[in-house]
PDB file of C-alpha atoms in Angstrom:
ATOM      1  CA  MET A   1      70.520  97.499  49.042  1.00  0.00           C
ATOM      2  CA  SER A   2      73.109  98.078  46.361  1.00  0.00           C
ATOM      3  CA  LEU A   3      76.515  99.417  46.611  1.00  0.00           C
ATOM      4  CA  GLN A   4      75.262 102.687  43.564  1.00  0.00           C
ATOM      5  CA  ASP A   5      72.633 102.928  46.041  1.00  0.00           C
ATOM      6  CA  LEU A   6      74.374 103.587  48.734  1.00  0.00           C
ATOM      7  CA  ALA A   7      76.685 105.366  46.486  1.00  0.00           C
ATOM      8  CA  TRP A   8      73.218 107.754  45.910  1.00  0.00           C
ATOM      9  CA  LEU A   9      72.894 108.582  50.207  1.00  0.00           C
ATOM     10  CA  ALA A  10      76.729 109.564  50.361  1.00  0.00           C
ATOM     11  CA  MET A  11      75.682 111.698  48.191  1.00  0.00           C
ATOM     12  CA  ALA A  12      72.777 112.621  49.979  1.00  0.00           C
ATOM     13  CA  ALA A  13      74.214 112.768  53.500  1.00  0.00           C
ATOM     14  CA  TYR A  14      76.967 115.543  51.997  1.00  0.00           C
ATOM     15  CA  ALA A  15      74.184 117.691  50.851  1.00  0.00           C
ATOM     16  CA  ILE A  16      72.747 117.259  54.609  1.00  0.00           C
ATOM     17  CA  HIS A  17      76.430 117.708  55.839  1.00  0.00           C
ATOM     18  CA  ILE A  18      77.204 120.788  53.711  1.00  0.00           C
ATOM     19  CA  MET A  19      73.785 122.111  55.427  1.00  0.00           C
ATOM     20  CA  GLU A  20      74.549 121.624  58.732  1.00  0.00           C
ATOM     21  CA  GLU A  21      78.269 123.956  58.074  1.00  0.00           C
ATOM     22  CA  HIS A  22      76.671 126.292  56.316  1.00  0.00           C
ATOM     23  CA  THR A  23      74.194 126.473  59.367  1.00  0.00           C
ATOM     24  CA  PHE A  24      76.470 126.505  61.808  1.00  0.00           C
ATOM     25  CA  ASP A  25      79.532 128.971  60.447  1.00  0.00           C
ATOM     26  CA  TRP A  26      81.714 126.223  60.013  1.00  0.00           C
ATOM     27  CA  ARG A  27      83.147 129.220  58.273  1.00  0.00           C
ATOM     28  CA  ASN A  28      84.633 130.920  61.302  1.00  0.00           C
ATOM     29  CA  TRP A  29      84.434 127.596  63.049  1.00  0.00           C
ATOM     30  CA  ALA A  30      87.342 126.544  60.916  1.00  0.00           C
ATOM     31  CA  ARG A  31      88.982 129.644  60.978  1.00  0.00           C
ATOM     32  CA  GLY A  32      89.576 129.399  64.556  1.00  0.00           C
ATOM     33  CA  VAL A  33      89.497 126.163  65.030  1.00  0.00           C
ATOM     34  CA  ILE A  34      92.251 124.648  62.489  1.00  0.00           C
ATOM     35  CA  GLY A  35      93.553 127.800  61.122  1.00  0.00           C
ATOM     36  CA  LEU A  36      91.938 127.559  57.511  1.00  0.00           C
ATOM     37  CA  PRO A  37      92.452 130.700  55.258  1.00  0.00           C
ATOM     38  CA  VAL A  38      88.856 129.910  53.766  1.00  0.00           C
ATOM     39  CA  GLU A  39      86.020 132.338  52.981  1.00  0.00           C
ATOM     40  CA  TRP A  40      82.265 131.982  52.003  1.00  0.00           C
ATOM     41  CA  THR A  41      83.107 131.758  48.132  1.00  0.00           C
ATOM     42  CA  ASP A  42      85.791 128.779  49.056  1.00  0.00           C
ATOM     43  CA  PHE A  43      82.829 127.334  50.845  1.00  0.00           C
ATOM     44  CA  TYR A  44      80.779 127.317  47.982  1.00  0.00           C
ATOM     45  CA  VAL A  45      83.020 125.547  45.243  1.00  0.00           C
ATOM     46  CA  THR A  46      84.093 123.366  46.900  1.00  0.00           C
ATOM     47  CA  ASN A  47      81.072 122.230  48.213  1.00  0.00           C
ATOM     48  CA  ALA A  48      79.473 122.406  44.834  1.00  0.00           C
ATOM     49  CA  VAL A  49      82.924 120.176  43.113  1.00  0.00           C
ATOM     50  CA  VAL A  50      82.503 118.205  46.175  1.00  0.00           C
ATOM     51  CA  ILE A  51      78.044 117.304  45.461  1.00  0.00           C
ATOM     52  CA  ALA A  52      79.028 116.765  41.679  1.00  0.00           C
ATOM     53  CA  VAL A  53      81.844 114.191  42.438  1.00  0.00           C
ATOM     54  CA  GLY A  54      78.769 112.395  44.112  1.00  0.00           C
ATOM     55  CA  ILE A  55      76.298 112.405  41.512  1.00  0.00           C
ATOM     56  CA  ALA A  56      79.715 111.072  39.347  1.00  0.00           C
ATOM     57  CA  GLN A  57      80.427 108.623  42.047  1.00  0.00           C
ATOM     58  CA  ALA A  58      77.318 107.040  42.515  1.00  0.00           C
ATOM     59  CA  GLN A  59      76.421 106.800  38.397  1.00  0.00           C
ATOM     60  CA  LEU A  60      80.281 105.015  38.321  1.00  0.00           C
ATOM     61  CA  ALA A  61      78.970 102.831  41.038  1.00  0.00           C
ATOM     62  CA  PRO A  62      78.221  99.539  38.807  1.00  0.00           C
ATOM     63  CA  THR A  63      81.201  99.815  36.591  1.00  0.00           C
ATOM     64  CA  VAL A  64      83.811 101.616  38.869  1.00  0.00           C
ATOM     65  CA  PRO A  65      83.905 100.264  42.120  1.00  0.00           C
ATOM     66  CA  LEU A  66      86.454 102.289  43.413  1.00  0.00           C
ATOM     67  CA  ILE A  67      85.025 105.790  42.784  1.00  0.00           C
ATOM     68  CA  PRO A  68      82.500 105.191  45.353  1.00  0.00           C
ATOM     69  CA  LEU A  69      84.812 103.448  48.135  1.00  0.00           C
ATOM     70  CA  ILE A  70      87.418 106.972  47.311  1.00  0.00           C
ATOM     71  CA  PHE A  71      83.725 108.950  47.909  1.00  0.00           C
ATOM     72  CA  ALA A  72      83.318 107.103  51.353  1.00  0.00           C
ATOM     73  CA  ALA A  73      86.937 107.367  52.251  1.00  0.00           C
ATOM     74  CA  LEU A  74      86.318 111.109  52.079  1.00  0.00           C
ATOM     75  CA  MET A  75      83.400 110.992  54.370  1.00  0.00           C
ATOM     76  CA  LEU A  76      85.489 108.713  57.273  1.00  0.00           C
ATOM     77  CA  ILE A  77      88.665 111.422  56.518  1.00  0.00           C
ATOM     78  CA  ASN A  78      85.743 114.023  57.091  1.00  0.00           C
ATOM     79  CA  ALA A  79      84.122 112.746  59.772  1.00  0.00           C
ATOM     80  CA  VAL A  80      87.345 111.704  61.917  1.00  0.00           C
ATOM     81  CA  PHE A  81      89.901 114.484  61.826  1.00  0.00           C
ATOM     82  CA  PHE A  82      87.852 117.833  60.117  1.00  0.00           C
ATOM     83  CA  HIS A  83      84.751 116.991  63.322  1.00  0.00           C
ATOM     84  CA  ILE A  84      85.049 113.922  65.523  1.00  0.00           C
ATOM     85  CA  LEU A  85      89.118 114.717  66.270  1.00  0.00           C
ATOM     86  CA  PRO A  86      89.141 118.516  66.180  1.00  0.00           C
ATOM     87  CA  VAL A  87      86.376 117.960  68.966  1.00  0.00           C
ATOM     88  CA  ILE A  88      88.250 116.365  71.419  1.00  0.00           C
ATOM     89  CA  ARG A  89      91.272 118.411  70.427  1.00  0.00           C
ATOM     90  CA  THR A  90      89.376 121.280  72.222  1.00  0.00           C
ATOM     91  CA  LYS A  91      87.716 119.370  74.586  1.00  0.00           C
ATOM     92  CA  GLY A  92      83.877 119.944  73.266  1.00  0.00           C
ATOM     93  CA  ARG A  93      83.661 122.773  71.634  1.00  0.00           C
ATOM     94  CA  PHE A  94      81.409 121.610  68.468  1.00  0.00           C
ATOM     95  CA  SER A  95      82.260 121.646  65.094  1.00  0.00           C
ATOM     96  CA  PRO A  96      79.591 122.579  62.394  1.00  0.00           C
ATOM     97  CA  GLY A  97      79.030 119.188  61.321  1.00  0.00           C
ATOM     98  CA  LEU A  98      80.123 116.998  63.468  1.00  0.00           C
ATOM     99  CA  ALA A  99      76.022 115.621  63.756  1.00  0.00           C
ATOM    100  CA  THR A 100      75.660 114.317  60.279  1.00  0.00           C
ATOM    101  CA  ALA A 101      79.434 113.281  59.997  1.00  0.00           C
ATOM    102  CA  VAL A 102      79.038 110.748  63.312  1.00  0.00           C
ATOM    103  CA  VAL A 103      75.106 110.129  62.571  1.00  0.00           C
ATOM    104  CA  LEU A 104      75.110 110.015  58.114  1.00  0.00           C
ATOM    105  CA  PHE A 105      79.148 110.112  57.882  1.00  0.00           C
ATOM    106  CA  LEU A 106      80.748 106.696  59.877  1.00  0.00           C
ATOM    107  CA  PRO A 107      77.664 104.492  58.696  1.00  0.00           C
ATOM    108  CA  LEU A 108      77.475 104.977  55.345  1.00  0.00           C
ATOM    109  CA  GLY A 109      81.263 105.676  54.796  1.00  0.00           C
ATOM    110  CA  THR A 110      80.996 101.430  56.750  1.00  0.00           C
ATOM    111  CA  ALA A 111      78.432 100.811  54.418  1.00  0.00           C
ATOM    112  CA  ILE A 112      79.912 101.335  51.074  1.00  0.00           C
ATOM    113  CA  PHE A 113      83.003  99.887  52.335  1.00  0.00           C
ATOM    114  CA  MET A 114      81.007  96.180  53.718  1.00  0.00           C
ATOM    115  CA  LYS A 115      79.292  96.000  50.405  1.00  0.00           C
ATOM    116  CA  ALA A 116      82.427  96.286  48.375  1.00  0.00           C
ATOM    117  CA  ALA A 117      83.545  93.992  50.208  1.00  0.00           C
ATOM    118  CA  GLU A 118      80.385  91.547  49.587  1.00  0.00           C
ATOM    119  CA  GLU A 119      80.424  91.476  46.168  1.00  0.00           C
ATOM    120  CA  GLY A 120      84.336  90.901  45.834  1.00  0.00           C
ATOM    121  CA  HIS A 121      85.535  94.169  44.792  1.00  0.00           C
ATOM    122  CA  LEU A 122      87.380  94.655  48.056  1.00  0.00           C
ATOM    123  CA  ASP A 123      90.678  93.718  48.476  1.00  0.00           C
ATOM    124  CA  VAL A 124      93.957  95.581  50.286  1.00  0.00           C
ATOM    125  CA  ALA A 125      94.908  96.889  47.150  1.00  0.00           C
ATOM    126  CA  THR A 126      91.772  98.832  46.466  1.00  0.00           C
ATOM    127  CA  GLY A 127      90.843  99.507  50.166  1.00  0.00           C
ATOM    128  CA  LEU A 128      94.346 101.917  50.233  1.00  0.00           C
ATOM    129  CA  SER A 129      93.851 102.960  46.878  1.00  0.00           C
ATOM    130  CA  ALA A 130      90.249 104.268  47.943  1.00  0.00           C
ATOM    131  CA  PHE A 131      91.849 105.973  50.944  1.00  0.00           C
ATOM    132  CA  LEU A 132      94.502 107.790  48.833  1.00  0.00           C
ATOM    133  CA  GLY A 133      92.094 109.010  47.011  1.00  0.00           C
ATOM    134  CA  GLY A 134      89.734 110.646  49.791  1.00  0.00           C
ATOM    135  CA  ALA A 135      92.418 111.612  51.138  1.00  0.00           C
ATOM    136  CA  LEU A 136      93.982 113.216  48.094  1.00  0.00           C
ATOM    137  CA  LEU A 137      90.722 114.539  48.072  1.00  0.00           C
ATOM    138  CA  MET A 138      90.692 116.085  51.363  1.00  0.00           C
ATOM    139  CA  ALA A 139      93.446 118.062  50.986  1.00  0.00           C
ATOM    140  CA  TYR A 140      92.980 119.081  47.414  1.00  0.00           C
ATOM    141  CA  PRO A 141      91.219 122.336  48.368  1.00  0.00           C
ATOM    142  CA  VAL A 142      93.133 122.638  51.873  1.00  0.00           C
ATOM    143  CA  VAL A 143      95.929 122.890  49.622  1.00  0.00           C
ATOM    144  CA  MET A 144      94.233 125.289  47.220  1.00  0.00           C
ATOM    145  CA  LEU A 145      93.032 127.976  50.029  1.00  0.00           C
ATOM    146  CA  HIS A 146      97.228 127.717  51.381  1.00  0.00           C
ATOM    147  CA  LEU A 147      98.781 128.361  48.067  1.00  0.00           C
ATOM    148  CA  LYS A 148      96.622 131.175  46.871  1.00  0.00           C
ATOM    149  CA  ALA A 149      98.245 133.827  48.964  1.00  0.00           C
ATOM    150  CA  ARG A 150     101.203 133.104  47.735  1.00  0.00           C
ATOM    151  CA  ALA A 151     102.074 136.133  45.543  1.00  0.00           C
ATOM    152  CA  TYR A 152     103.123 133.704  42.719  1.00  0.00           C
ATOM    153  CA  PHE A 153      99.355 133.046  42.366  1.00  0.00           C
ATOM    154  CA  GLN A 154      98.019 136.513  43.311  1.00  0.00           C
ATOM    155  CA  GLN A 155      96.850 138.319  39.806  1.00  0.00           C
ATOM    156  CA  ALA A 156      95.406 141.038  40.829  1.00  0.00           C
ATOM    157  CA  GLU A 157      98.216 143.768  38.503  1.00  0.00           C
ATOM    158  CA  LYS A 158     101.174 144.759  39.890  1.00  0.00           C
TER     159      LYS A 158
END
C-alpha cells in the first residue's frame, strides 16, 4: 500500500471517528471531563475542517510526504491525549471516539510513519516537524474555543 493509500484511509478513519464522537455525545463529555467550552456548532465546523485537511493531505501525499505525517501525528496525539489518557485519568469513564482512536488511529498513524520511513521520507527533523504540526493542528481549535469567550473577540454591539 502506498503512502497516499494510507493517507486516504486515515481521512476515512477520521470520518468514522467523527461519527463515533457525535453518536456518543462527545460535546457533553468534553465539557464535563476536559472542561472544554464547546458547542455542537464548534464540533461541526472543526470536523468539517479536519475532513478538508484530510482530503488535502491525501492528495498531497505523493509530492509532500510531510503533510500526511502531520495528519498521522494529529491522529496519534488525538488518540493518546484526548481519548486514552482521559479514560485512564477518569478510571474508565468512556471517551466518545475511544474505539476508533484505538482501532483505527493508532494503527494507521503508525503505518503512515512506517511507510514514510520505508520510502526514505522520515528522519528525525521530519518526525519532529510532523509531531509539532500535529500538535499545532490539535491545539488550534482548543485555543480558539478559549479565545472566543474573551471580550476582545465578542462581535455583539455594545
